[in-house]
Every structure is written in structure tokens, then in C-alpha cells.
């Protein structure tokens, strides 16, 4: 088990190195090296960049400097804003995105398991039909449309009530988080519901559930101790990709709801072609996702004895 | 048991009429059987019909609805579907000289009044003037006493008249006049008037739009009808239906072509890895793992820069290339897993044992048995490719304006969502329908092609 | 003979499917006595598993339905709606082991807990008491290092060990009847013998009855006291082991016997294995008359018209076949009439 995860972490580090290198060489492969250009760059920023990245050095040296900075946890400095370090940007904006993301994933996970179990229990009866219809809807409607419609409904609700029931954007209190987190988690929840439902139906017809029935266990005990636990396993395995999906989905939700998270900042940087911020944030996001996937695997190992003992 | 009259003939040997070995059901080939089961799935067939309709909408549609998607109809900007198209022929715009015209003022607090009938050419307002006082004028689409706010002022004035010619549309506007204190703060002397603006057009304009044959036909006050936009227009007055058709070409092209391309690439990569096995397989799959970890958005930017996408260019190709380069590992993994599994199956060993060549084994056993999985994968990748296009266009990294795509149209529509919801709803609806259809088709295909389901009724 | 422990009478089970109604069990009756083993024999799909699963309430309802018949355990009807799903019968009075032990245990729960669960539910043991008893039961089922094994998960066990664990689980509450649904089919031949020995030993110790479902006549010969032969959802012949093996009165039983290899046949003809031609009938639409007539080498006109009457061949031996009717001619070779059986 320990050896397995040590191996996973080493592989994760190699993956991050791969991302960082691809980012670096990708950016330098762009014709007319964006880091050497002078678009939207003040003398102060240029001086900072040259000192930071050794822009007057050969490419190999620049690469080593760049890797060295990343190893020290330094993601660079902004290309369009004076004296702004990517680390500061991340430190300032990432906690907001992370809070929103964690809320969304908790909501998606709990909702997916709950609705999935419910639809499987009421297979082909009306709760199943209604929920599965909503799930198909949740999977088919793009997240920005869901975000827009829910914001629109919020405006309408506030107008109808004559007071602010829930804020339509911004950040600060729990009330600001509620709707964006719901919207962000929605498509993941729909996906997890589908997965949970088919997983539940598969478990229901297994031999060991028949054994549990033959033992004369009460239905509730069969459900909670045998069915649910085994059905959740496949749901846990897709949480890694789900976190990645929620991270990119966060970009859209943060824009629509005017939430000052890292996603919104990242999209702004993209639109302003702030190359250094894009590079730094990309590597940060890449590293974050790599470790999230390892974390999910770790959790899976704790739940499934087959993985726990074998590896 | 009561045996009703048995005769000795009853105990004569029975002529065996049926063979015990007869087959109960006719045997169908794998694909014929899959097609039969797909046909029995009403949801899959409905989605197949829907997809055919969408393809016809974007390919045949533009021939039936020959409207230039980038032509702006300045008379009808941002109108919804089924909006009133009537327009009155009026004299060309004449400058207003308010000092020379006496107008009877209303008897409200400020004498705030419309000087002459409001048209889309101009709204002319007058009021009583107290010397040295300044006024602030607001224009709203909703009654400000309901919304509780005036918004941004239209003008701040120290005279007794105002001519509004700013982007007027047919409909109701709420004009509010507020008297100001000497320090510039607002007093409670406020009057709000709702004003009906009628749409007018001059003879020259009508001729240019093809509404009348010649200027000789023109009579002032004549009722005409403007060009028809069945689904309304967008914020620049472009026809929504035409834009949806052309935008659909872009969205569906990316949605269909990208999955085909990257799944094919993945299939080749995965089957080579699965076939060679051993260390080569390990190395190839490790590389695939790294590619999965690469950030998508960054590559979009890179390709945009490398392709040198400037204003006026579509940006379809960089998106396509980025999707193909970054999304192949998932199908590659799937196919590799399938190949590894099938390689160990008894029927493959049996075929080899009976002298089947590699080509034969691959062509006869491996390919047909993975083809179903590949087909299902492509079907499920279509919705995600369409979403990706929409997502990228939404954050401004996708197709560049003025090229329409459903995602780009959503991006434009979301800005005016509160006042003109149709600009967001139509493209969003089409995206949703397309994604829904492909999801349902994918479900149906998966069920139909799953060999384990054969014979299960 | 003493009172039967379990009396099943005229049991009918069918399944409503999209293709129509499958009449899986059509009028099955049998008795089970304490300390005895009843073997139910037949081809795949003849309804033997459905028969016992309906007694255990393991038939999914719908689509399944017990639409006729009764089953009395010590005189108490267990098919009555509450009893069948109730926990007081299942697992405590009647328990069951299955064909494939590899998939019949929960993969995410350790073996000891899965055994202990039964005791907690039926006997009200505390968790630790139940687990301690589970270790004893594993030990009784001859699993070495039971204390260590109890904490392991099913995937760490071999197939034979898992079947022992299943048996330990089944006997946890000292049931009156143990139903073994093809308990050795998925196992190696050497392991099969060990499992059968274990079942035999446990039966001697506890005096429980065993209902053994199998298509392996070798297993029947080794274990059974009484045998019931089923075909197409019906009982075609019922009798003691000797009745069935040496005095069979039904062409199907004869066919099964001839399809079984043995090592004590003397003549050349007996050493040849004979397969039964054809396949079992479609239970959507069972044949009229005797269900076996399309495959029966001795079929007569009447067989295709009317269901055969029950012929009593001996005190414990009966069959359903027109060949035993007074009006039928001489019995074919190998089949035994009631008179001969009585000798």
C-alpha cells in the first residue's frame, strides 16, 4: 500500500514536470516569443521578467531557471501588472475557487449517491422517471446556460419578493456560495446519479445480495451494509475526473456570478494574453489535479479492501 | 386422474413429427441483431430522427432561408420572435427648433410633456424652465417606480427641451425628469412619463430595404411591413435563424469531426500498444497518461497564437487541432483494454490454432468485437466535443466573431439575457437538443451493441 | 415413517416477462424428513432452482409469482406472504448455499462479519459474541487458522475455502433444513469430495435435512436418501436412491442414467454412453400431454394428448408416465414396472 502510493506520487511529480516542460516549450515555440515581446509591458515589468527568467540567457538556461523556480514553489510574475507575483494571485484567489469547488463536489457526490440510489430503488416507477428526466436535462444543458438561467431566476425572485433573498453575484457570505455551488455541481451530480443508478442495479442482481437475502437479513441492513457500499465504489473512482470537470466548470460559474476566484482570473489572463500568469496558473492547476487524482485513489484504497491488501 | 375414454390407438408409437434439435429462433448476424434492437428502442430512433433533422437544418436550411447571417437589419435590433413588424412611412428626419414652436405643457409639477408624436426618429420632450435650475433626464425600459431606481441619466440639462435620438426602438419607454438642487443633488420634484414610440421609416429608406417599388408609391402615413425574422434578431440586428443555421455548421462540424478524428487516432494508438504489449505498451500508455494531464486551455491559446488567428478569422482549426492532440488518450486506453482482453479470449486462440493469420484474426475477430465499443465512444464524444466548443467560445477562446457558432452565440446572448432572452435561449436550446440526441443515441447503441444483451428480451 | 419436516404440495411458479408467461414450476410436491437428504435432479432450466428459491422467498416478485400450492414447515405455512419475506424462517430455519462461492460473498466485507451478521439478526448476539461464534463455525467447517481467516476478505480465499465459509454461514443458526443449490459444480473434483464429506458430517452432527440440487448423478449416489427427478417444471419420478438408480420407471430417468459414466457396467452395450436427443422444451409454451414426449424414444399417441397419470411403483417410488398404464404394451428394456419393483 505505502509502496504503491510512493510510486504514484513519484509518477505524479513526473507528470507535473511534463506539464511544466510542455508549457514552457509550447510558449517558446510560439513565433515571436511572447516573453521577449514588448506588447503591454512597462520597463519595470521587463526588468522584473529579465531578472526572473534570465531572458538574455540561452533557452536551455532559461528552462533550468524556470524549473528551479517551480521546484521552489515560485510560479512567476505577471506580464501585465507591475510587481504582481503569480503566487500572490493564487494565494488570493485560489481559496475562493477551492471553497466553491469543494462545496460543489460535496453537493454533487451526496446528490449523485442519493438520487442514484433512489432511482434504483424505484426503478421504472415515477420517482425514477422524473429524476432520470432531470438527469438527462442536467447532462444536456451547458453549464453556462444553467448558470445564466439560475441567475435570471434569482433576479426574478428578488424582484418578486421586493428584497434580496439571495445575492445574484459576488462573494463573501455563505449565501453568495449557495447557488453558484449548486450550479457548478449540477452536471457532475447528473453524471454521478446515472453511474450510481446503474451501479446499484448491477449490485442488486449479484449473488452476494441473494446470499444476504437468504441469510434473512432485514431489507434495510441489506441495503446499507451490502448494496450501498459496493455500489458506491465505481462512483468514487470517477471523482478524480469529476474534480477536473468541476475545476474547468468553475471558470464559467465564476464569470457568470462575478466571483473573484482563480478561474475567473485565469480566463481574464487568457483574454489579456498575460503569458506568465497563464503559464504559472496552468502549472499550478496541473499539479493540483494530479494530486487530487492521487488523493481520490488513496480514498478508494481505504474503501475497497481488494486494493488495500493487494497493493 | 380421470382418463376419458382411451383407445388402443392412443398407445400406438408416436410418429416423430418434430425434430428435438430444431432451433427455436432464426439466427441473426451481430450487426443485423444490433440494428434490430436499436430499431426497437423508441428513444434511440427518435434521437436518430432528431440528429437527421439537425443536420438538415444546418445543411439544407441555408438554401431554404437565404438570409445573410452577417447582414444587419438596423430597423429591428434585438427583436424577439413574432415581434410587431409594422412600420409607418414618414417624412425624412427634420431638425427640431423648439424655441420656434409653442407647445402646450402638461399641468404636472414640471410641465413635462412630449412635444410631438414620438417615433423611432426622435422623441422630443419639453418642460417648464425655472431660471438657473438644472434638470436630469432618465430613460428606462421598466417603470422606475417599480424597480426603485432610475439607472444612469440620459442627460443633465439647463434648458427646457431635449431631443432623444439614441438607439430608439418601437415600444414603451419611461422618461423621468428630475429637478436638481444648486449643489447638483436631486430634489423630490420628479415626473415620469411613459411614452409610446412608433416605428417610422422614410421613403428613401423604404426603397433601400425593398419595401416599396419606387418613391412614387410612397404616401406619408402608409403602413408597411419590415423584413421578417422568424426567430428575431441579435444585438446587432442580424437574423437569428440564419445565424443559427450557419452557427450550427460550425458547432456540428467540430462536434462530429473532432471525435471522429481523435477517436480514430486513439484507436490506432491503442491497438498498436495493445498488440505489441510488453515494455512498448507500458511506455506508450505512460505517454498517454501525461497527455491526459496537459491543460486544454493552454493549448488552445498556444494554437491560436501559432495559427496566428487575427480578427475576422474563424479559429475553428486551432480548436480542432487542440482537441485532436489532447483528447485521443481516452479512446486509446479503452481500445487497448479491449484488445488486451480479446487477445486472451478463447475464440481468438481457437482461430490462431486453426491457422488464422494475424490479418485474419484482427479482421475477423478483434475489429468486429471492438467496433461496437468504438462506435459508442464516438457517439458519446460528440456531446462533449460540442460542449467543449461552446465552453471555449463562451470564455472567448473558441471561434472568433463574426463567425457564428452556437457557443459564440450563447456568449453574446448572455450579456443581454435579462432584456432579450431569445438571443441566449435559441442557441442554448439547439446545443441542448443536439447533446441530448447524441446521449440518447449513445445509450441505445450501447444497449444494442452489447453482445451480452443478445437474446435478452 | 415420522412426520415430514417440510411438506410442499402442488407448487406452481411462473414469471411474467415481455415475451409471455414462463411456467417455470408446474405442480411440484415433495416431503423432506429430518436427518435425510433429498436430491432434486434435472437438466439446466428444469425448474429445480426455482422450486427451492421460491421456498426461500428469493424469487423476485414481480416478475415471479407463486400462484398455487403450499409449503408447510412443521405444519406452518411458509408461503403465506409475511412468512416468506420474514426473517424468522430464512437463514434461521432454512438456509442456503449457492453454486458459485466466489461471487456469493460480499467482496467488501470480511468473511467473519458476514457470518456474524446472521447471528446478530436471528440470535440477537452482540457484535463480539457473534464474531467469536463465527470463528468457531469456520473451525467446524474445517477452515484452518479460523481466527485469522475470519478477518480476511473473500478474494483472499480459494473457491473451496469460500464454499466452506458459505456452509459455516448457513449452519450458523442451526437450521432445520439446508438447501444446497449445486454446491460443488464450480469446484475442482477433489474439493467437491471434501465439501460433500463436510456436508455429510455436519448433517450427522446436527440432524438437519439437506435439499441437494444437482445435475450430477455421482453426487446424488453419494449423498442422497431420496431423489426427485424434474423435467420441464414437473416431477417425473420420485423415489429412494436405489429406486432411481436400479429400478427407474421413467424413460427420462433412464436417459439420465445412461448418460452417466460408471465403472461397474458389465456388457459392451452398457459401457456406451447414450445422450438424450434434443433440448428441454420452451417453458413459454410447454408441450401438451407429457412434456417429455418430443424427446421420448417410446412416445405414444396418448403422450402428445394428455398429461400422464401418477403410477405408484413402490412404497416410496412413483412416476408419471403413460408406459405404466394398463393399456400400454410391455415395458421397454430397462424400465421397471410396479410389480417388479415390489419384489
PDB file of C-alpha atoms in Angstrom, chain C residues 206-323:
ATOM      1  CA  UNK C 206     -26.824 -31.644  13.718  1.00  0.00           C
ATOM      2  CA  UNK C 207     -29.520 -33.887  12.274  1.00  0.00           C
ATOM      3  CA  UNK C 208     -30.567 -31.292   9.753  1.00  0.00           C
ATOM      4  CA  UNK C 209     -32.261 -32.146   6.488  1.00  0.00           C
ATOM      5  CA  UNK C 210     -30.500 -31.315   3.236  1.00  0.00           C
ATOM      6  CA  UNK C 211     -32.143 -30.470  -0.068  1.00  0.00           C
ATOM      7  CA  UNK C 212     -29.460 -31.003  -2.641  1.00  0.00           C
ATOM      8  CA  UNK C 213     -29.914 -29.653  -6.118  1.00  0.00           C
ATOM      9  CA  UNK C 214     -27.621 -31.079  -8.724  1.00  0.00           C
ATOM     10  CA  UNK C 215     -27.379 -32.461 -12.208  1.00  0.00           C
ATOM     11  CA  UNK C 216     -24.506 -34.707 -11.216  1.00  0.00           C
ATOM     12  CA  UNK C 217     -25.802 -38.227 -10.585  1.00  0.00           C
ATOM     13  CA  UNK C 218     -22.487 -39.121  -8.960  1.00  0.00           C
ATOM     14  CA  UNK C 219     -23.184 -36.568  -6.231  1.00  0.00           C
ATOM     15  CA  UNK C 220     -26.700 -37.946  -5.879  1.00  0.00           C
ATOM     16  CA  UNK C 221     -25.474 -41.501  -5.428  1.00  0.00           C
ATOM     17  CA  UNK C 222     -23.047 -40.362  -2.760  1.00  0.00           C
ATOM     18  CA  UNK C 223     -25.279 -38.055  -0.739  1.00  0.00           C
ATOM     19  CA  UNK C 224     -28.984 -38.650  -1.287  1.00  0.00           C
ATOM     20  CA  UNK C 225     -31.536 -40.718   0.612  1.00  0.00           C
ATOM     21  CA  UNK C 226     -34.349 -39.757  -1.682  1.00  0.00           C
ATOM     22  CA  UNK C 227     -34.299 -38.478  -5.239  1.00  0.00           C
ATOM     23  CA  UNK C 228     -36.751 -36.368  -7.188  1.00  0.00           C
ATOM     24  CA  UNK C 229     -36.282 -36.122 -10.967  1.00  0.00           C
ATOM     25  CA  UNK C 230     -37.633 -32.962 -12.564  1.00  0.00           C
ATOM     26  CA  UNK C 231     -38.297 -32.203 -16.206  1.00  0.00           C
ATOM     27  CA  UNK C 232     -39.775 -29.001 -17.663  1.00  0.00           C
ATOM     28  CA  UNK C 233     -41.030 -27.773 -14.296  1.00  0.00           C
ATOM     29  CA  UNK C 234     -42.668 -31.075 -13.333  1.00  0.00           C
ATOM     30  CA  UNK C 235     -41.682 -34.065 -11.223  1.00  0.00           C
ATOM     31  CA  UNK C 236     -41.365 -37.070 -13.497  1.00  0.00           C
ATOM     32  CA  UNK C 237     -40.133 -39.615 -10.963  1.00  0.00           C
ATOM     33  CA  UNK C 238     -39.590 -39.738  -7.216  1.00  0.00           C
ATOM     34  CA  UNK C 239     -38.089 -42.488  -5.087  1.00  0.00           C
ATOM     35  CA  UNK C 240     -35.223 -43.713  -2.967  1.00  0.00           C
ATOM     36  CA  UNK C 241     -31.707 -43.662  -4.382  1.00  0.00           C
ATOM     37  CA  UNK C 242     -31.950 -47.369  -5.156  1.00  0.00           C
ATOM     38  CA  UNK C 243     -35.339 -46.909  -6.817  1.00  0.00           C
ATOM     39  CA  UNK C 244     -33.958 -44.296  -9.136  1.00  0.00           C
ATOM     40  CA  UNK C 245     -30.641 -45.946  -9.884  1.00  0.00           C
ATOM     41  CA  UNK C 246     -31.687 -49.560 -10.148  1.00  0.00           C
ATOM     42  CA  UNK C 247     -35.447 -49.590 -10.703  1.00  0.00           C
ATOM     43  CA  UNK C 248     -36.161 -46.426 -12.671  1.00  0.00           C
ATOM     44  CA  UNK C 249     -39.612 -46.354 -14.207  1.00  0.00           C
ATOM     45  CA  UNK C 250     -39.433 -43.280 -16.447  1.00  0.00           C
ATOM     46  CA  UNK C 251     -37.687 -43.035 -19.826  1.00  0.00           C
ATOM     47  CA  UNK C 252     -36.161 -39.679 -18.831  1.00  0.00           C
ATOM     48  CA  UNK C 253     -34.591 -41.109 -15.683  1.00  0.00           C
ATOM     49  CA  UNK C 254     -33.315 -43.955 -17.770  1.00  0.00           C
ATOM     50  CA  UNK C 255     -31.890 -41.483 -20.262  1.00  0.00           C
ATOM     51  CA  UNK C 256     -30.106 -39.584 -17.488  1.00  0.00           C
ATOM     52  CA  UNK C 257     -28.684 -42.791 -16.109  1.00  0.00           C
ATOM     53  CA  UNK C 258     -27.442 -43.953 -19.492  1.00  0.00           C
ATOM     54  CA  UNK C 259     -25.737 -40.611 -19.988  1.00  0.00           C
ATOM     55  CA  UNK C 260     -23.733 -41.130 -16.765  1.00  0.00           C
ATOM     56  CA  UNK C 261     -20.398 -42.919 -16.933  1.00  0.00           C
ATOM     57  CA  UNK C 262     -19.897 -45.696 -14.364  1.00  0.00           C
ATOM     58  CA  UNK C 263     -17.224 -48.283 -13.838  1.00  0.00           C
ATOM     59  CA  UNK C 264     -19.277 -51.330 -12.904  1.00  0.00           C
ATOM     60  CA  UNK C 265     -21.171 -51.979 -16.090  1.00  0.00           C
ATOM     61  CA  UNK C 266     -20.565 -55.413 -17.468  1.00  0.00           C
ATOM     62  CA  UNK C 267     -21.772 -55.577 -21.028  1.00  0.00           C
ATOM     63  CA  UNK C 268     -20.452 -53.732 -24.036  1.00  0.00           C
ATOM     64  CA  UNK C 269     -23.815 -52.025 -24.561  1.00  0.00           C
ATOM     65  CA  UNK C 270     -23.896 -50.670 -21.021  1.00  0.00           C
ATOM     66  CA  UNK C 271     -20.451 -49.156 -21.374  1.00  0.00           C
ATOM     67  CA  UNK C 272     -21.584 -46.941 -24.232  1.00  0.00           C
ATOM     68  CA  UNK C 273     -22.773 -43.522 -23.089  1.00  0.00           C
ATOM     69  CA  UNK C 274     -26.080 -42.522 -24.652  1.00  0.00           C
ATOM     70  CA  UNK C 275     -27.051 -38.876 -24.922  1.00  0.00           C
ATOM     71  CA  UNK C 276     -30.671 -37.730 -24.737  1.00  0.00           C
ATOM     72  CA  UNK C 277     -31.510 -36.222 -28.111  1.00  0.00           C
ATOM     73  CA  UNK C 278     -32.922 -32.708 -28.355  1.00  0.00           C
ATOM     74  CA  UNK C 279     -33.171 -29.985 -25.763  1.00  0.00           C
ATOM     75  CA  UNK C 280     -35.676 -29.171 -22.994  1.00  0.00           C
ATOM     76  CA  UNK C 281     -38.916 -27.547 -24.128  1.00  0.00           C
ATOM     77  CA  UNK C 282     -39.661 -23.866 -24.200  1.00  0.00           C
ATOM     78  CA  UNK C 283     -41.483 -23.102 -20.961  1.00  0.00           C
ATOM     79  CA  UNK C 284     -43.297 -20.163 -22.559  1.00  0.00           C
ATOM     80  CA  UNK C 285     -45.356 -22.809 -24.237  1.00  0.00           C
ATOM     81  CA  UNK C 286     -44.834 -26.304 -22.788  1.00  0.00           C
ATOM     82  CA  UNK C 287     -45.905 -29.213 -25.000  1.00  0.00           C
ATOM     83  CA  UNK C 288     -49.335 -30.720 -24.488  1.00  0.00           C
ATOM     84  CA  UNK C 289     -49.587 -34.045 -22.727  1.00  0.00           C
ATOM     85  CA  UNK C 290     -46.291 -35.298 -21.331  1.00  0.00           C
ATOM     86  CA  UNK C 291     -43.629 -32.614 -21.604  1.00  0.00           C
ATOM     87  CA  UNK C 292     -41.013 -35.232 -22.427  1.00  0.00           C
ATOM     88  CA  UNK C 293     -42.837 -36.772 -25.387  1.00  0.00           C
ATOM     89  CA  UNK C 294     -40.969 -34.910 -28.180  1.00  0.00           C
ATOM     90  CA  UNK C 295     -37.710 -36.439 -26.955  1.00  0.00           C
ATOM     91  CA  UNK C 296     -39.013 -39.761 -25.658  1.00  0.00           C
ATOM     92  CA  UNK C 297     -37.936 -42.794 -27.694  1.00  0.00           C
ATOM     93  CA  UNK C 298     -41.066 -44.686 -26.563  1.00  0.00           C
ATOM     94  CA  UNK C 299     -43.614 -41.921 -27.119  1.00  0.00           C
ATOM     95  CA  UNK C 300     -47.170 -42.997 -27.948  1.00  0.00           C
ATOM     96  CA  UNK C 301     -50.137 -41.156 -29.417  1.00  0.00           C
ATOM     97  CA  UNK C 302     -51.611 -40.516 -25.975  1.00  0.00           C
ATOM     98  CA  UNK C 303     -48.410 -38.921 -24.695  1.00  0.00           C
ATOM     99  CA  UNK C 304     -48.940 -35.980 -27.025  1.00  0.00           C
ATOM    100  CA  UNK C 305     -52.579 -35.582 -25.981  1.00  0.00           C
ATOM    101  CA  UNK C 306     -52.954 -35.995 -22.227  1.00  0.00           C
ATOM    102  CA  UNK C 307     -50.817 -35.496 -19.170  1.00  0.00           C
ATOM    103  CA  UNK C 308     -49.736 -38.885 -17.800  1.00  0.00           C
ATOM    104  CA  UNK C 309     -51.265 -40.200 -14.541  1.00  0.00           C
ATOM    105  CA  UNK C 310     -49.186 -40.922 -11.461  1.00  0.00           C
ATOM    106  CA  UNK C 311     -48.156 -44.553 -11.268  1.00  0.00           C
ATOM    107  CA  UNK C 312     -47.210 -45.953  -7.874  1.00  0.00           C
ATOM    108  CA  UNK C 313     -44.284 -48.301  -8.331  1.00  0.00           C
ATOM    109  CA  UNK C 314     -43.456 -48.916  -4.699  1.00  0.00           C
ATOM    110  CA  UNK C 315     -43.992 -47.562  -1.172  1.00  0.00           C
ATOM    111  CA  UNK C 316     -41.690 -44.600  -1.800  1.00  0.00           C
ATOM    112  CA  UNK C 317     -41.465 -44.806  -5.544  1.00  0.00           C
ATOM    113  CA  UNK C 318     -43.762 -43.123  -8.063  1.00  0.00           C
ATOM    114  CA  UNK C 319     -43.545 -41.885 -11.627  1.00  0.00           C
ATOM    115  CA  UNK C 320     -45.626 -40.063 -14.221  1.00  0.00           C
ATOM    116  CA  UNK C 321     -45.593 -41.982 -17.465  1.00  0.00           C
ATOM    117  CA  UNK C 322     -48.177 -43.496 -19.801  1.00  0.00           C
ATOM    118  CA  UNK C 323     -45.990 -46.574 -20.285  1.00  0.00           C
TER     119      UNK C 323
END
